[in-house]
Amino acid sequence: VHRPIRPTRLLLGLALVLGGLAACGDDDATDADADAPEVTDGTDDGTDDEGAAAGDDVVEVEMADYEYIGLPGAVPTGTTLTVTNSSEAEIHELVAIRLPDDEDRPVPELLELPPEEQEVLASGPPAMVLVAPPGGSQISVVGDGSLTDAGRYAIACFIPTGADPDEFMAAAAESDGPPDVAGGPPHFVQGMWAELIVE
Ligand SMILES: [Cu+2]
């Protein structure tokens, strides 16, 4: 039996984050910063030769319809992600959510949880939200793209399929609730998700 994906509550939580920061982030932004531990430089340098970037490296991720291209399965602590968007029509985002240490279910399973069980994804602000309109450059909505906390992360794009990019950005900036834009299911339903280990 295939369980339908109902991301309403999760979308609401993320929209609140978007709305709060867009409203010229006074205390929300500093709260998020306060949660980030200090970066420990150098400890991981040179230890990851297979598929993982070196510590403090920048990994450029290409967002396309509907996938992340160039995102490794694991990166060292201190790595910074940047995004580009090669889509001709869709706005995309890279939302990184650090999962609890005792959470071992795979990311797709978590994304398909019913709303009442989505606390694991929506209990706090995401580690980062990087947005890019089609053919446009990165907008850092939450965080600066750096991964300072080791652990397992769910990566996903929650933008509704077919949403108008300008309409989405305007709605996200002005709304206290979820951006009220027309569109289909979120992009992660179409496969735009990933799992990332920060070592
Ligand atoms: Cu997307």
PDB file of C-alpha atoms and ligand atoms in Angstrom:
ATOM      1  CA  VAL A   1       0.000   0.000   0.000  1.00  0.00           C
ATOM      2  CA  HIS A   2       1.467   3.326  -1.015  1.00  0.00           C
ATOM      3  CA  ARG A   3       0.983   6.030   1.554  1.00  0.00           C
ATOM      4  CA  PRO A   4       0.180   9.451   0.092  1.00  0.00           C
ATOM      5  CA  ILE A   5       2.646  12.218   0.834  1.00  0.00           C
ATOM      6  CA  ARG A   6       1.108  14.995   2.891  1.00  0.00           C
ATOM      7  CA  PRO A   7       3.754  17.645   3.486  1.00  0.00           C
ATOM      8  CA  THR A   8       1.376  20.365   4.657  1.00  0.00           C
ATOM      9  CA  ARG A   9       2.713  20.765   8.179  1.00  0.00           C
ATOM     10  CA  LEU A  10       6.328  20.613   7.132  1.00  0.00           C
ATOM     11  CA  LEU A  11       5.719  23.207   4.461  1.00  0.00           C
ATOM     12  CA  LEU A  12       4.064  25.420   7.033  1.00  0.00           C
ATOM     13  CA  GLY A  13       7.079  25.188   9.311  1.00  0.00           C
ATOM     14  CA  LEU A  14       9.511  26.058   6.556  1.00  0.00           C
ATOM     15  CA  ALA A  15       7.297  28.843   5.302  1.00  0.00           C
ATOM     16  CA  LEU A  16       7.299  30.338   8.776  1.00  0.00           C
ATOM     17  CA  VAL A  17      11.072  30.283   8.724  1.00  0.00           C
ATOM     18  CA  LEU A  18      11.106  31.905   5.312  1.00  0.00           C
ATOM     19  CA  GLY A  19       8.577  34.517   6.346  1.00  0.00           C
ATOM     20  CA  GLY A  20      10.326  35.298   9.602  1.00  0.00           C
ATOM     21  CA  LEU A  21      13.710  35.860   8.035  1.00  0.00           C
ATOM     22  CA  ALA A  22      12.342  37.763   5.082  1.00  0.00           C
ATOM     23  CA  ALA A  23      10.685  40.177   7.518  1.00  0.00           C
ATOM     24  CA  CYS A  24      14.180  41.501   8.134  1.00  0.00           C
ATOM     25  CA  GLY A  25      15.322  38.902  10.603  1.00  0.00           C
ATOM     26  CA  ASP A  26      15.935  40.444  13.950  1.00  0.00           C
ATOM     27  CA  ASP A  27      16.032  37.730  16.558  1.00  0.00           C
ATOM     28  CA  ASP A  28      15.195  34.678  14.450  1.00  0.00           C
ATOM     29  CA  ALA A  29      18.442  34.929  12.567  1.00  0.00           C
ATOM     30  CA  THR A  30      20.551  35.255  15.685  1.00  0.00           C
ATOM     31  CA  ASP A  31      18.819  32.265  17.265  1.00  0.00           C
ATOM     32  CA  ALA A  32      19.818  30.166  14.305  1.00  0.00           C
ATOM     33  CA  ASP A  33      23.381  31.432  14.525  1.00  0.00           C
ATOM     34  CA  ALA A  34      23.556  30.676  18.222  1.00  0.00           C
ATOM     35  CA  ASP A  35      22.815  27.017  17.542  1.00  0.00           C
ATOM     36  CA  ALA A  36      25.818  26.626  15.290  1.00  0.00           C
ATOM     37  CA  PRO A  37      28.889  25.281  17.059  1.00  0.00           C
ATOM     38  CA  GLU A  38      32.282  26.722  16.350  1.00  0.00           C
ATOM     39  CA  VAL A  39      33.935  25.414  13.249  1.00  0.00           C
ATOM     40  CA  THR A  40      36.853  23.142  13.967  1.00  0.00           C
ATOM     41  CA  ASP A  41      39.312  23.785  11.204  1.00  0.00           C
ATOM     42  CA  GLY A  42      41.745  21.324   9.838  1.00  0.00           C
ATOM     43  CA  THR A  43      40.900  18.152  11.698  1.00  0.00           C
ATOM     44  CA  ASP A  44      39.418  16.500   8.645  1.00  0.00           C
ATOM     45  CA  ASP A  45      41.823  17.787   6.056  1.00  0.00           C
ATOM     46  CA  GLY A  46      43.330  15.155   3.844  1.00  0.00           C
ATOM     47  CA  THR A  47      41.492  12.251   5.387  1.00  0.00           C
ATOM     48  CA  ASP A  48      38.741  11.946   2.797  1.00  0.00           C
ATOM     49  CA  ASP A  49      39.934  10.897  -0.590  1.00  0.00           C
ATOM     50  CA  GLU A  50      36.960   9.009  -1.937  1.00  0.00           C
ATOM     51  CA  GLY A  51      34.062  11.151  -3.013  1.00  0.00           C
ATOM     52  CA  ALA A  52      34.164  13.507  -0.063  1.00  0.00           C
ATOM     53  CA  ALA A  53      35.488  17.018  -0.304  1.00  0.00           C
ATOM     54  CA  ALA A  54      38.357  18.220   1.857  1.00  0.00           C
ATOM     55  CA  GLY A  55      37.567  20.205   4.993  1.00  0.00           C
ATOM     56  CA  ASP A  56      36.613  23.854   4.453  1.00  0.00           C
ATOM     57  CA  ASP A  57      36.075  23.168   0.790  1.00  0.00           C
ATOM     58  CA  VAL A  58      33.254  24.662  -1.205  1.00  0.00           C
ATOM     59  CA  VAL A  59      30.991  22.209  -3.008  1.00  0.00           C
ATOM     60  CA  GLU A  60      28.937  23.670  -5.824  1.00  0.00           C
ATOM     61  CA  VAL A  61      25.615  21.902  -6.265  1.00  0.00           C
ATOM     62  CA  GLU A  62      23.668  22.249  -9.488  1.00  0.00           C
ATOM     63  CA  MET A  63      19.908  22.190  -8.973  1.00  0.00           C
ATOM     64  CA  ALA A  64      17.967  20.821 -11.937  1.00  0.00           C
ATOM     65  CA  ASP A  65      14.506  19.398 -12.645  1.00  0.00           C
ATOM     66  CA  TYR A  66      14.335  17.453 -10.276  1.00  0.00           C
ATOM     67  CA  GLU A  67      17.652  16.562  -8.757  1.00  0.00           C
ATOM     68  CA  TYR A  68      20.808  17.816  -7.069  1.00  0.00           C
ATOM     69  CA  ILE A  69      23.871  17.343  -9.252  1.00  0.00           C
ATOM     70  CA  GLY A  70      27.335  17.281  -7.721  1.00  0.00           C
ATOM     71  CA  LEU A  71      26.268  16.737  -4.120  1.00  0.00           C
ATOM     72  CA  PRO A  72      28.498  14.071  -2.522  1.00  0.00           C
ATOM     73  CA  GLY A  73      27.112  11.489  -0.126  1.00  0.00           C
ATOM     74  CA  ALA A  74      29.479  12.708   2.565  1.00  0.00           C
ATOM     75  CA  VAL A  75      31.501  15.843   3.275  1.00  0.00           C
ATOM     76  CA  PRO A  76      33.782  16.872   6.136  1.00  0.00           C
ATOM     77  CA  THR A  77      32.604  19.288   8.799  1.00  0.00           C
ATOM     78  CA  GLY A  78      33.307  22.835   7.672  1.00  0.00           C
ATOM     79  CA  THR A  79      32.310  22.268   4.071  1.00  0.00           C
ATOM     80  CA  THR A  80      30.261  25.030   2.489  1.00  0.00           C
ATOM     81  CA  LEU A  81      27.575  24.294  -0.084  1.00  0.00           C
ATOM     82  CA  THR A  82      26.705  26.707  -2.866  1.00  0.00           C
ATOM     83  CA  VAL A  83      23.916  26.277  -5.394  1.00  0.00           C
ATOM     84  CA  THR A  84      23.174  27.116  -8.992  1.00  0.00           C
ATOM     85  CA  ASN A  85      19.948  26.490 -10.869  1.00  0.00           C
ATOM     86  CA  SER A  86      20.114  25.130 -14.402  1.00  0.00           C
ATOM     87  CA  SER A  87      16.341  24.820 -14.804  1.00  0.00           C
ATOM     88  CA  GLU A  88      14.652  26.970 -17.424  1.00  0.00           C
ATOM     89  CA  ALA A  89      11.379  27.287 -15.542  1.00  0.00           C
ATOM     90  CA  GLU A  90      11.488  26.021 -11.967  1.00  0.00           C
ATOM     91  CA  ILE A  91      12.746  27.830  -8.886  1.00  0.00           C
ATOM     92  CA  HIS A  92      14.646  25.382  -6.670  1.00  0.00           C
ATOM     93  CA  GLU A  93      15.937  25.288  -3.125  1.00  0.00           C
ATOM     94  CA  LEU A  94      18.352  23.238  -1.083  1.00  0.00           C
ATOM     95  CA  VAL A  95      16.973  22.749   2.408  1.00  0.00           C
ATOM     96  CA  ALA A  96      19.306  20.888   4.775  1.00  0.00           C
ATOM     97  CA  ILE A  97      17.778  19.471   7.941  1.00  0.00           C
ATOM     98  CA  ARG A  98      20.052  17.860  10.528  1.00  0.00           C
ATOM     99  CA  LEU A  99      18.491  14.629  11.714  1.00  0.00           C
ATOM    100  CA  PRO A 100      18.614  13.529  15.359  1.00  0.00           C
ATOM    101  CA  ASP A 101      21.496  11.194  16.191  1.00  0.00           C
ATOM    102  CA  ASP A 102      19.089   8.397  17.101  1.00  0.00           C
ATOM    103  CA  GLU A 103      17.089   8.730  13.891  1.00  0.00           C
ATOM    104  CA  ASP A 104      18.075   6.001  11.457  1.00  0.00           C
ATOM    105  CA  ARG A 105      15.199   5.861   8.981  1.00  0.00           C
ATOM    106  CA  PRO A 106      16.132   6.681   5.377  1.00  0.00           C
ATOM    107  CA  VAL A 107      15.353  10.190   4.122  1.00  0.00           C
ATOM    108  CA  PRO A 108      12.585   9.175   1.669  1.00  0.00           C
ATOM    109  CA  GLU A 109      10.767   7.425   4.489  1.00  0.00           C
ATOM    110  CA  LEU A 110      10.933  10.581   6.635  1.00  0.00           C
ATOM    111  CA  LEU A 111       9.655  12.762   3.776  1.00  0.00           C
ATOM    112  CA  GLU A 112       6.656  10.489   3.362  1.00  0.00           C
ATOM    113  CA  LEU A 113       5.652  10.540   7.024  1.00  0.00           C
ATOM    114  CA  PRO A 114       2.148  11.759   7.798  1.00  0.00           C
ATOM    115  CA  PRO A 115       2.027  15.322   9.191  1.00  0.00           C
ATOM    116  CA  GLU A 116       1.621  14.237  12.818  1.00  0.00           C
ATOM    117  CA  GLU A 117       4.901  12.328  12.614  1.00  0.00           C
ATOM    118  CA  GLN A 118       6.978  14.979  10.867  1.00  0.00           C
ATOM    119  CA  GLU A 119       8.402  16.477  14.054  1.00  0.00           C
ATOM    120  CA  VAL A 120      11.752  14.975  13.163  1.00  0.00           C
ATOM    121  CA  LEU A 121      11.939  17.234  10.110  1.00  0.00           C
ATOM    122  CA  ALA A 122      10.093  20.319  11.305  1.00  0.00           C
ATOM    123  CA  SER A 123      10.979  20.580  15.000  1.00  0.00           C
ATOM    124  CA  GLY A 124      13.474  23.396  14.501  1.00  0.00           C
ATOM    125  CA  PRO A 125      14.902  25.686  11.850  1.00  0.00           C
ATOM    126  CA  PRO A 126      16.774  23.906   9.070  1.00  0.00           C
ATOM    127  CA  ALA A 127      20.551  24.173   8.965  1.00  0.00           C
ATOM    128  CA  MET A 128      20.332  25.961   5.665  1.00  0.00           C
ATOM    129  CA  VAL A 129      17.900  27.079   2.996  1.00  0.00           C
ATOM    130  CA  LEU A 130      19.573  28.094  -0.258  1.00  0.00           C
ATOM    131  CA  VAL A 131      17.213  29.217  -3.014  1.00  0.00           C
ATOM    132  CA  ALA A 132      17.933  30.014  -6.664  1.00  0.00           C
ATOM    133  CA  PRO A 133      15.496  31.101  -9.362  1.00  0.00           C
ATOM    134  CA  PRO A 134      15.849  29.524 -12.822  1.00  0.00           C
ATOM    135  CA  GLY A 135      19.152  30.648 -14.293  1.00  0.00           C
ATOM    136  CA  GLY A 136      19.683  32.930 -11.317  1.00  0.00           C
ATOM    137  CA  SER A 137      22.136  33.117  -8.477  1.00  0.00           C
ATOM    138  CA  GLN A 138      21.919  31.893  -4.911  1.00  0.00           C
ATOM    139  CA  ILE A 139      19.773  33.514  -2.232  1.00  0.00           C
ATOM    140  CA  SER A 140      20.830  32.388   1.248  1.00  0.00           C
ATOM    141  CA  VAL A 141      17.543  32.392   3.152  1.00  0.00           C
ATOM    142  CA  VAL A 142      18.784  30.455   6.181  1.00  0.00           C
ATOM    143  CA  GLY A 143      22.464  30.027   7.033  1.00  0.00           C
ATOM    144  CA  ASP A 144      25.418  30.752   4.791  1.00  0.00           C
ATOM    145  CA  GLY A 145      25.739  27.289   3.275  1.00  0.00           C
ATOM    146  CA  SER A 146      28.346  26.080   5.739  1.00  0.00           C
ATOM    147  CA  LEU A 147      27.922  22.719   7.452  1.00  0.00           C
ATOM    148  CA  THR A 148      29.355  23.168  10.944  1.00  0.00           C
ATOM    149  CA  ASP A 149      27.592  20.337  12.754  1.00  0.00           C
ATOM    150  CA  ALA A 150      28.522  16.718  12.087  1.00  0.00           C
ATOM    151  CA  GLY A 151      25.665  14.311  11.556  1.00  0.00           C
ATOM    152  CA  ARG A 152      23.187  13.030   9.014  1.00  0.00           C
ATOM    153  CA  TYR A 153      21.168  15.521   7.014  1.00  0.00           C
ATOM    154  CA  ALA A 154      18.014  15.302   4.940  1.00  0.00           C
ATOM    155  CA  ILE A 155      18.312  17.457   1.817  1.00  0.00           C
ATOM    156  CA  ALA A 156      15.137  18.312  -0.055  1.00  0.00           C
ATOM    157  CA  CYS A 157      13.366  20.821  -2.276  1.00  0.00           C
ATOM    158  CA  PHE A 158       9.889  21.759  -1.029  1.00  0.00           C
ATOM    159  CA  ILE A 159       8.946  24.117  -3.871  1.00  0.00           C
ATOM    160  CA  PRO A 160       5.586  23.232  -5.463  1.00  0.00           C
ATOM    161  CA  THR A 161       5.983  21.831  -8.956  1.00  0.00           C
ATOM    162  CA  GLY A 162       5.236  24.459 -11.581  1.00  0.00           C
ATOM    163  CA  ALA A 163       5.142  27.380  -9.143  1.00  0.00           C
ATOM    164  CA  ASP A 164       5.904  30.764 -10.665  1.00  0.00           C
ATOM    165  CA  PRO A 165       9.372  31.779  -9.378  1.00  0.00           C
ATOM    166  CA  ASP A 166       8.573  35.476  -8.934  1.00  0.00           C
ATOM    167  CA  GLU A 167       5.266  34.713  -7.304  1.00  0.00           C
ATOM    168  CA  PHE A 168       6.899  32.233  -4.948  1.00  0.00           C
ATOM    169  CA  MET A 169       9.618  34.649  -3.804  1.00  0.00           C
ATOM    170  CA  ALA A 170       7.153  37.475  -3.313  1.00  0.00           C
ATOM    171  CA  ALA A 171       4.778  35.273  -1.355  1.00  0.00           C
ATOM    172  CA  ALA A 172       7.563  33.861   0.807  1.00  0.00           C
ATOM    173  CA  ALA A 173       8.778  37.357   1.669  1.00  0.00           C
ATOM    174  CA  GLU A 174       5.374  38.780   2.519  1.00  0.00           C
ATOM    175  CA  SER A 175       3.511  35.894   4.080  1.00  0.00           C
ATOM    176  CA  ASP A 176       3.481  34.854   7.723  1.00  0.00           C
ATOM    177  CA  GLY A 177       2.165  31.470   6.645  1.00  0.00           C
ATOM    178  CA  PRO A 178       2.920  29.165   3.739  1.00  0.00           C
ATOM    179  CA  PRO A 179       3.502  30.939   0.418  1.00  0.00           C
ATOM    180  CA  ASP A 180       0.130  30.896  -1.282  1.00  0.00           C
ATOM    181  CA  VAL A 181       1.195  29.988  -4.775  1.00  0.00           C
ATOM    182  CA  ALA A 182      -0.304  27.618  -7.291  1.00  0.00           C
ATOM    183  CA  GLY A 183       1.583  24.454  -7.993  1.00  0.00           C
ATOM    184  CA  GLY A 184       1.673  20.717  -7.839  1.00  0.00           C
ATOM    185  CA  PRO A 185       3.359  18.440  -5.310  1.00  0.00           C
ATOM    186  CA  PRO A 186       6.708  19.522  -3.853  1.00  0.00           C
ATOM    187  CA  HIS A 187       9.776  18.733  -5.918  1.00  0.00           C
ATOM    188  CA  PHE A 188      11.031  16.104  -3.473  1.00  0.00           C
ATOM    189  CA  VAL A 189       8.103  13.931  -4.507  1.00  0.00           C
ATOM    190  CA  GLN A 190       9.671  13.897  -7.975  1.00  0.00           C
ATOM    191  CA  GLY A 191      13.006  12.794  -6.581  1.00  0.00           C
ATOM    192  CA  MET A 192      14.592  16.089  -5.577  1.00  0.00           C
ATOM    193  CA  TRP A 193      16.024  14.911  -2.267  1.00  0.00           C
ATOM    194  CA  ALA A 194      19.303  13.560  -0.959  1.00  0.00           C
ATOM    195  CA  GLU A 195      20.961  12.269   2.152  1.00  0.00           C
ATOM    196  CA  LEU A 196      24.182  13.916   3.281  1.00  0.00           C
ATOM    197  CA  ILE A 197      26.606  12.777   5.957  1.00  0.00           C
ATOM    198  CA  VAL A 198      28.715  15.497   7.531  1.00  0.00           C
ATOM    199  CA  GLU A 199      31.728  13.733   8.998  1.00  0.00           C
TER     200      GLU A 199
HETATM  201 CU    CU B   1      13.178  22.090  -6.695  1.00  0.00          CU
END
